[in-house]
Coordinates of C-alpha atoms in Angstrom, one line a residue:
M22 CA -58.4 64.4 5.2
K23 CA -54.6 64.8 5.3
P24 CA -53.2 67.5 3.0
R25 CA -52.2 66.5 -0.6
W26 CA -48.6 67.9 -0.3
R27 CA -47.8 65.6 2.9
H28 CA -48.5 62.7 0.8
K29 CA -46.2 63.8 -1.7
C30 CA -43.4 64.4 0.9
T31 CA -43.6 61.1 2.4
S32 CA -43.2 59.6 -1.2
L33 CA -40.3 61.5 -1.9
L34 CA -38.7 60.5 1.7
I35 CA -39.6 56.7 0.8
L36 CA -37.8 57.1 -2.6
S37 CA -34.6 59.0 -1.1
E38 CA -34.1 56.2 1.6
L39 CA -34.4 53.6 -1.0
I40 CA -31.8 55.3 -3.2
F41 CA -29.5 55.5 -0.3
L42 CA -29.8 52.0 0.6
F43 CA -29.2 50.9 -3.1
V44 CA -26.0 53.0 -3.2
L45 CA -24.8 51.3 0.1
L46 CA -25.5 47.7 -1.3
I47 CA -23.4 48.7 -4.5
R48 CA -20.8 49.8 -2.7
F49 CA -20.3 47.1 0.0
F50 CA -21.7 44.2 -2.2
P51 CA -20.6 44.8 -5.9
V52 CA -22.6 42.9 -8.5
N53 CA -21.1 42.1 -12.0
L54 CA -23.8 43.3 -14.4
P55 CA -24.2 41.7 -17.6
S56 CA -22.6 43.1 -20.9
S57 CA -23.1 42.5 -24.6
S58 CA -20.4 39.6 -24.5
S59 CA -22.0 38.1 -21.2
G60 CA -22.6 34.8 -22.8
T61 CA -18.5 34.6 -24.1
S62 CA -17.5 35.5 -20.4
R63 CA -19.4 32.6 -19.1
E64 CA -18.3 30.2 -21.7
A65 CA -14.6 31.4 -21.1
A66 CA -15.2 30.9 -17.3
S67 CA -16.4 27.5 -17.9
Q68 CA -13.4 26.4 -19.8
D69 CA -11.1 28.1 -17.3
S70 CA -13.0 25.6 -14.6
V71 CA -12.9 22.5 -16.9
A72 CA -9.0 23.4 -17.5
S73 CA -8.1 23.9 -13.8
S74 CA -9.9 20.6 -13.1
S75 CA -8.3 18.6 -15.8
N76 CA -4.5 20.1 -14.4
A77 CA -5.4 18.7 -10.9
K78 CA -3.2 15.6 -10.3
K79 CA -5.4 12.4 -10.3
F80 CA -4.5 9.7 -8.3
I81 CA -6.3 6.5 -7.0
K82 CA -8.0 7.3 -3.7
W83 CA -8.7 4.0 -2.3
V84 CA -7.9 0.0 -2.9
D85 CA -9.4 -3.2 -1.6
F86 CA -6.9 -5.7 -2.2
D87 CA -9.2 -8.9 -2.3
V88 CA -7.2 -11.0 -4.4
N89 CA -6.7 -14.8 -2.8
A90 CA -3.7 -16.9 -2.4
E91 CA -4.6 -19.5 -4.8
A92 CA -5.1 -17.0 -7.5
L93 CA -1.7 -15.0 -6.7
R94 CA 0.1 -18.5 -6.8
Q95 CA -1.9 -19.5 -10.3
A96 CA -0.9 -16.2 -11.9
L97 CA 2.6 -16.2 -10.7
R98 CA 3.1 -19.8 -12.2
F99 CA 2.0 -18.4 -15.7
D100 CA 4.0 -15.8 -15.6
V101 CA 7.2 -17.5 -14.5
D102 CA 6.7 -20.7 -16.8
S103 CA 6.2 -18.2 -19.7
Y104 CA 9.3 -16.1 -18.9
G105 CA 11.2 -15.2 -22.1
Q106 CA 8.6 -16.8 -24.4
E107 CA 5.9 -15.3 -26.7
P108 CA 3.6 -14.6 -25.4
H109 CA 4.8 -13.8 -21.6
F110 CA 1.9 -13.6 -19.3
N111 CA 2.3 -10.9 -17.0
W112 CA 0.8 -11.9 -13.6
L113 CA -0.4 -8.6 -12.7
E114 CA -2.3 -8.4 -16.3
L115 CA -3.9 -11.6 -15.5
L116 CA -5.0 -10.6 -12.4
A117 CA -6.1 -7.4 -13.4
Y118 CA -8.6 -8.8 -16.1
L119 CA -10.1 -11.1 -13.5
G120 CA -10.5 -8.4 -11.2
A121 CA -12.3 -6.4 -13.7
R122 CA -14.6 -9.2 -14.7
Y123 CA -15.1 -10.1 -11.0
G124 CA -15.6 -6.5 -9.8
G125 CA -12.7 -6.7 -7.6
D126 CA -14.5 -9.8 -5.7
F127 CA -12.2 -12.8 -5.8
S128 CA -14.7 -15.0 -3.8
R129 CA -15.8 -15.6 -7.3
Y130 CA -12.4 -17.0 -8.5
R131 CA -12.5 -20.2 -10.3
E132 CA -9.3 -21.6 -11.7
K133 CA -10.6 -22.5 -15.0
D134 CA -11.2 -18.9 -15.5
M135 CA -7.8 -18.0 -15.4
E136 CA -6.8 -21.0 -18.0
E137 CA -9.6 -19.8 -20.2
L138 CA -7.8 -16.6 -20.1
I139 CA -4.4 -18.1 -20.9
Q140 CA -6.1 -20.3 -23.8
T141 CA -7.4 -16.8 -25.3
L142 CA -4.2 -15.2 -25.2
Q143 CA -2.1 -18.4 -26.5
Q144 CA -4.6 -18.3 -29.5
G145 CA -3.4 -14.8 -30.5
T146 CA -5.7 -12.4 -28.9
P147 CA -3.7 -9.5 -27.3
M148 CA -4.5 -8.3 -23.7
E149 CA -5.2 -4.8 -25.2
E150 CA -8.0 -6.2 -27.5
L151 CA -9.6 -8.5 -24.6
T152 CA -9.7 -5.4 -22.3
K153 CA -10.7 -2.6 -24.5
D154 CA -14.1 -2.6 -23.6
M155 CA -13.4 -2.9 -19.5
K156 CA -13.8 0.1 -18.1
Y157 CA -12.2 -0.6 -14.9
Y158 CA -9.6 -2.8 -16.3
P159 CA -7.0 0.3 -16.2
Y160 CA -7.8 0.9 -12.6
Y161 CA -7.3 -2.4 -11.3
L162 CA -3.9 -3.2 -13.1
E163 CA -2.6 0.2 -11.3
A164 CA -4.3 -0.7 -8.1
Y165 CA -2.9 -4.7 -8.1
G166 CA 0.5 -3.1 -9.8
A167 CA 0.7 -0.7 -6.5
V168 CA 0.5 -3.9 -4.1
L169 CA 2.5 -6.6 -6.0
G170 CA 4.9 -4.5 -8.6
G171 CA 8.0 -5.0 -6.5
M172 CA 7.5 -8.7 -5.8
T173 CA 8.5 -10.4 -9.1
G174 CA 11.3 -9.8 -11.4
V175 CA 15.2 -11.0 -12.5
Y176 CA 17.7 -11.2 -9.3
E177 CA 20.8 -13.4 -8.2
I178 CA 20.7 -15.4 -5.2
Q179 CA 22.9 -17.9 -3.6
I180 CA 21.8 -21.8 -3.4
P181 CA 23.3 -24.7 -2.0
D182 CA 25.6 -26.9 -4.4
E183 CA 24.1 -30.4 -5.0
A184 CA 27.6 -32.2 -4.5
T185 CA 29.3 -29.8 -1.7
G186 CA 26.5 -28.1 -0.4
E187 CA 28.6 -24.9 -0.8
A188 CA 26.7 -21.8 -1.7
V189 CA 26.8 -20.9 -5.5
W190 CA 25.0 -17.8 -7.1
V191 CA 22.5 -18.3 -9.5
T192 CA 20.2 -16.0 -11.8
K193 CA 16.5 -16.5 -11.2
Y194 CA 13.3 -14.7 -12.6
G195 CA 10.1 -15.0 -10.4
L196 CA 9.1 -14.1 -6.7
K197 CA 11.9 -12.4 -4.9
A198 CA 9.6 -11.2 -2.3
F199 CA 9.4 -13.2 1.4
S200 CA 7.2 -14.0 4.3
P201 CA 7.7 -11.7 7.2
I202 CA 8.5 -14.6 9.4
A203 CA 11.7 -16.5 9.0
K204 CA 12.0 -19.9 7.8
N205 CA 11.4 -22.9 10.3
Y206 CA 9.5 -20.6 12.9
P207 CA 5.9 -21.6 13.6
Y208 CA 3.3 -18.8 13.7
Q209 CA -0.4 -18.5 13.8
D210 CA -2.7 -15.9 11.9
F211 CA -6.4 -15.5 10.9
D212 CA -7.9 -12.7 8.8
D213 CA -8.3 -10.0 11.3
F214 CA -8.2 -7.0 9.1
G215 CA -10.7 -4.2 10.2
A216 CA -11.2 -5.4 13.7
S217 CA -11.9 -3.2 16.3
R218 CA -9.1 -1.5 18.5
S219 CA -9.7 0.6 21.5
Y220 CA -6.4 1.5 23.0
G221 CA -6.0 5.3 22.9
F222 CA -9.1 5.7 21.0
K223 CA -11.5 3.4 19.0
R224 CA -10.4 2.2 15.6
Q225 CA -9.7 -0.5 13.1
H226 CA -6.9 -2.6 13.0
L227 CA -5.5 -1.8 9.9
G228 CA -2.6 -4.5 9.4
H229 CA -2.2 -8.0 9.9
D230 CA -1.0 -10.0 13.1
L231 CA 0.9 -13.1 12.9
L232 CA 1.4 -14.9 16.4
G233 CA 4.4 -16.3 17.3
Q234 CA 7.2 -16.7 19.7
V235 CA 9.2 -13.7 21.0
G236 CA 12.9 -13.4 19.4
T237 CA 11.4 -15.1 16.2
P238 CA 13.5 -13.3 13.1
V239 CA 11.5 -11.0 11.5
I240 CA 12.0 -10.6 7.8
A241 CA 11.9 -7.8 5.1
V242 CA 9.1 -8.6 2.6
E243 CA 11.1 -6.5 0.0
S244 CA 14.0 -4.3 -0.9
G245 CA 13.7 -1.0 0.3
Y246 CA 15.0 1.5 3.0
V247 CA 14.3 2.1 6.4
E248 CA 11.9 5.3 6.5
A249 CA 10.8 5.2 10.2
I250 CA 12.4 3.3 13.0
G251 CA 12.1 3.8 16.9
W252 CA 9.1 4.0 19.3
N253 CA 5.1 4.3 18.7
Q254 CA 2.8 4.1 21.7
Y255 CA 0.6 2.2 19.5
G256 CA 3.0 -0.4 17.9
G257 CA 5.9 -0.2 20.4
W258 CA 9.0 -0.7 18.7
R259 CA 8.3 -0.8 15.1
L260 CA 10.0 -0.4 11.7
G261 CA 8.8 1.3 8.6
I262 CA 10.4 0.3 5.2
R263 CA 9.5 2.0 1.9
S264 CA 9.9 0.2 -1.0
F265 CA 12.4 1.7 -4.1
D266 CA 9.5 2.9 -6.2
Q267 CA 8.0 4.8 -3.2
K268 CA 4.4 3.0 -3.7
R269 CA 4.5 0.6 -0.8
Y270 CA 5.1 1.4 2.8
Y271 CA 5.9 -1.7 4.9
Y272 CA 5.0 -1.5 9.0
Y273 CA 6.6 -4.0 11.2
A274 CA 5.2 -3.4 14.9
H275 CA 5.7 -4.7 18.3
L276 CA 9.1 -5.8 18.3
R277 CA 11.0 -7.5 21.2
K278 CA 12.0 -5.5 24.2
N279 CA 15.5 -4.5 24.8
Y280 CA 16.7 -5.9 21.3
P281 CA 14.2 -5.0 18.7
Y282 CA 16.0 -4.5 15.5
H283 CA 18.8 -6.1 13.7
K284 CA 22.1 -3.9 14.5
T285 CA 22.9 -3.0 11.3
L286 CA 19.8 -0.8 10.8
K287 CA 19.3 3.0 11.1
E288 CA 17.2 5.5 9.2
G289 CA 18.0 5.3 5.7
S290 CA 19.5 1.9 5.7
Y291 CA 19.0 -0.3 2.4
V292 CA 17.7 -3.7 3.1
Q293 CA 17.1 -6.7 0.6
A294 CA 14.2 -8.6 0.6
G295 CA 14.8 -11.5 2.8
D296 CA 17.3 -9.6 5.5
V297 CA 16.5 -9.7 9.0
I298 CA 15.3 -6.7 10.2
G299 CA 14.0 -7.5 13.9
Y300 CA 12.5 -9.8 16.2
L301 CA 9.1 -10.6 17.0
G302 CA 7.8 -9.3 20.6
R303 CA 5.0 -7.6 22.2
T304 CA 5.6 -4.0 22.8
G305 CA 3.3 -1.3 22.6
Y306 CA 0.1 0.4 23.9
S307 CA 2.3 2.7 26.2
S308 CA 3.7 6.3 25.8
T309 CA 6.5 4.9 28.0
E310 CA 9.4 3.4 25.8
N311 CA 10.1 -0.3 25.9
T312 CA 7.1 -1.6 27.6
N313 CA 5.6 -4.8 27.1
N314 CA 1.7 -4.0 26.8
I315 CA 0.6 -6.5 24.4
N316 CA -0.8 -9.6 25.9
E317 CA -0.1 -11.9 22.9
P318 CA 3.6 -11.9 21.4
H319 CA 3.0 -11.2 17.5
L320 CA 4.2 -9.4 14.5
H321 CA 1.8 -6.7 13.4
F322 CA 2.4 -6.6 9.5
G323 CA 1.0 -3.8 7.4
M324 CA 1.2 -2.4 4.0
Q325 CA 0.2 1.0 3.0
L326 CA -0.2 2.0 -0.7
I327 CA 1.0 5.4 -1.7
F328 CA -0.2 6.8 -5.0
D329 CA 0.6 10.5 -3.7
E330 CA 2.9 11.8 -1.0
S331 CA -0.5 13.4 0.5
Q332 CA -1.5 10.1 1.3
K333 CA 1.3 9.1 3.3
E334 CA -0.1 10.4 6.9
G335 CA -3.4 11.5 7.5
N336 CA -7.3 10.9 6.4
N337 CA -6.3 9.6 3.3
E338 CA -4.1 6.7 3.9
I339 CA -4.5 3.5 2.2
W340 CA -4.0 0.2 4.1
I341 CA -4.7 -3.2 2.6
D342 CA -5.8 -6.5 3.8
C343 CA -2.6 -8.6 3.9
Y344 CA -4.1 -12.0 4.8
E345 CA -4.3 -13.8 1.6
L346 CA -0.8 -11.8 0.8
T347 CA 1.2 -13.7 3.6
K348 CA -0.5 -16.8 2.7
F349 CA 1.0 -16.7 -0.8
L350 CA 4.3 -15.5 0.5
A351 CA 4.4 -18.3 2.8
M352 CA 6.0 -19.9 -0.2
N353 CA 9.2 -18.2 0.3
R354 CA 10.4 -18.0 3.3
S355 CA 13.9 -16.8 4.4
E356 CA 16.1 -19.2 6.4
T357 CA 18.2 -17.5 9.2
V358 CA 21.2 -18.3 11.2
K359 CA 22.4 -17.5 14.8
D360 CA 25.9 -15.8 15.3
Q361 CA 26.8 -17.1 18.6
E362 CA 29.0 -14.5 19.9
T363 CA 26.5 -11.5 18.9
K364 CA 23.4 -13.4 19.3
E365 CA 22.1 -11.6 16.0
Y366 CA 20.5 -13.4 13.3
Y367 CA 21.5 -13.3 9.8
R368 CA 19.9 -14.9 6.4
V369 CA 21.6 -18.1 5.4
W370 CA 21.5 -17.5 1.5
Q371 CA 22.4 -13.9 0.2
M372 CA 20.6 -12.0 -2.8
K373 CA 21.4 -9.7 -4.9
D374 CA 18.3 -7.4 -6.0
P375 CA 18.6 -5.0 -8.8
A376 CA 15.7 -2.7 -7.2
V377 CA 18.6 -1.8 -4.8
P378 CA 20.5 1.4 -5.6
G379 CA 24.0 0.8 -6.2
G380 CA 23.8 -2.9 -6.2
A381 CA 24.3 -3.3 -2.6
Q382 CA 24.3 -7.1 -1.4
S383 CA 22.4 -8.1 1.2
Q384 CA 23.7 -8.8 5.0
I385 CA 26.5 -10.9 5.3
I386 CA 27.5 -13.0 8.4
P387 CA 30.5 -11.6 10.0

């Protein structure tokens, strides 16, 4: 049998070691001990968290633009035909209503759905009343507004006088955006958004290809300013044009070798919708500038939506499928003419878009 005092010493030694370890834990891993006001503290912390969350900037993170050309044309027709009347049918509101109704799936679109909506509005029921219980209507209104918001409005444009054929200025309301391919130039396309690409690394095709002839004039879809110009190994000679409301970034790539851009353009240049901005080609897929590594001549046309500048570059970019949009824009193609001395192309009919700061006019033939 071991003496009793030896048991007591062992117990004291263990206790002292435990106290020492506890002190070390307190020193290096401090713990907030609860007080009589701990409930209030937790409540305050929770409120701070909610406040912090509510103060965080909220913006749309993703858009699937699935509106077909037929719906776009019909909505625009109701908008233009009712302009200056009561009620005026805003095409963005019409499309957003149907988007909320279809869950964004416009394969469900039927012309009679739009007509029934118009009849309801004509009978005096306001859109606010129709959409008050539609949870996602505000989302579709903002999303579709980001895609289409700069494409309609009041503008001035030249048209030929019926008697003389001379250009006369008229004021119009309606579609002021243009097809990216000039009038009278053939092209082919199909819905290739999301198709795989392997040059450089495996990735998705985040644009729309329009196959045509080298040298075909490429047109500014919307008025804006040149944000990027120059060589990119994926897009070759490319242009990036930002809309004046900052919400859309138009990307035109694979432009012509040796003479890709209209001579008037540089970074920061203003362009009017319908201006000639460059020429279709097949440059790209090379780190060496001015290289033709694209097999089939085509224009890569893309539209990026930007709800916050953090989305401009990186993993949060929003690119939309432009196939149906380009089908819709084909109803408005800019006519061009070649300057025989400079070999440069210009638009035939000039335009004045109020969206352009300072009232700058479109390109003038020298």
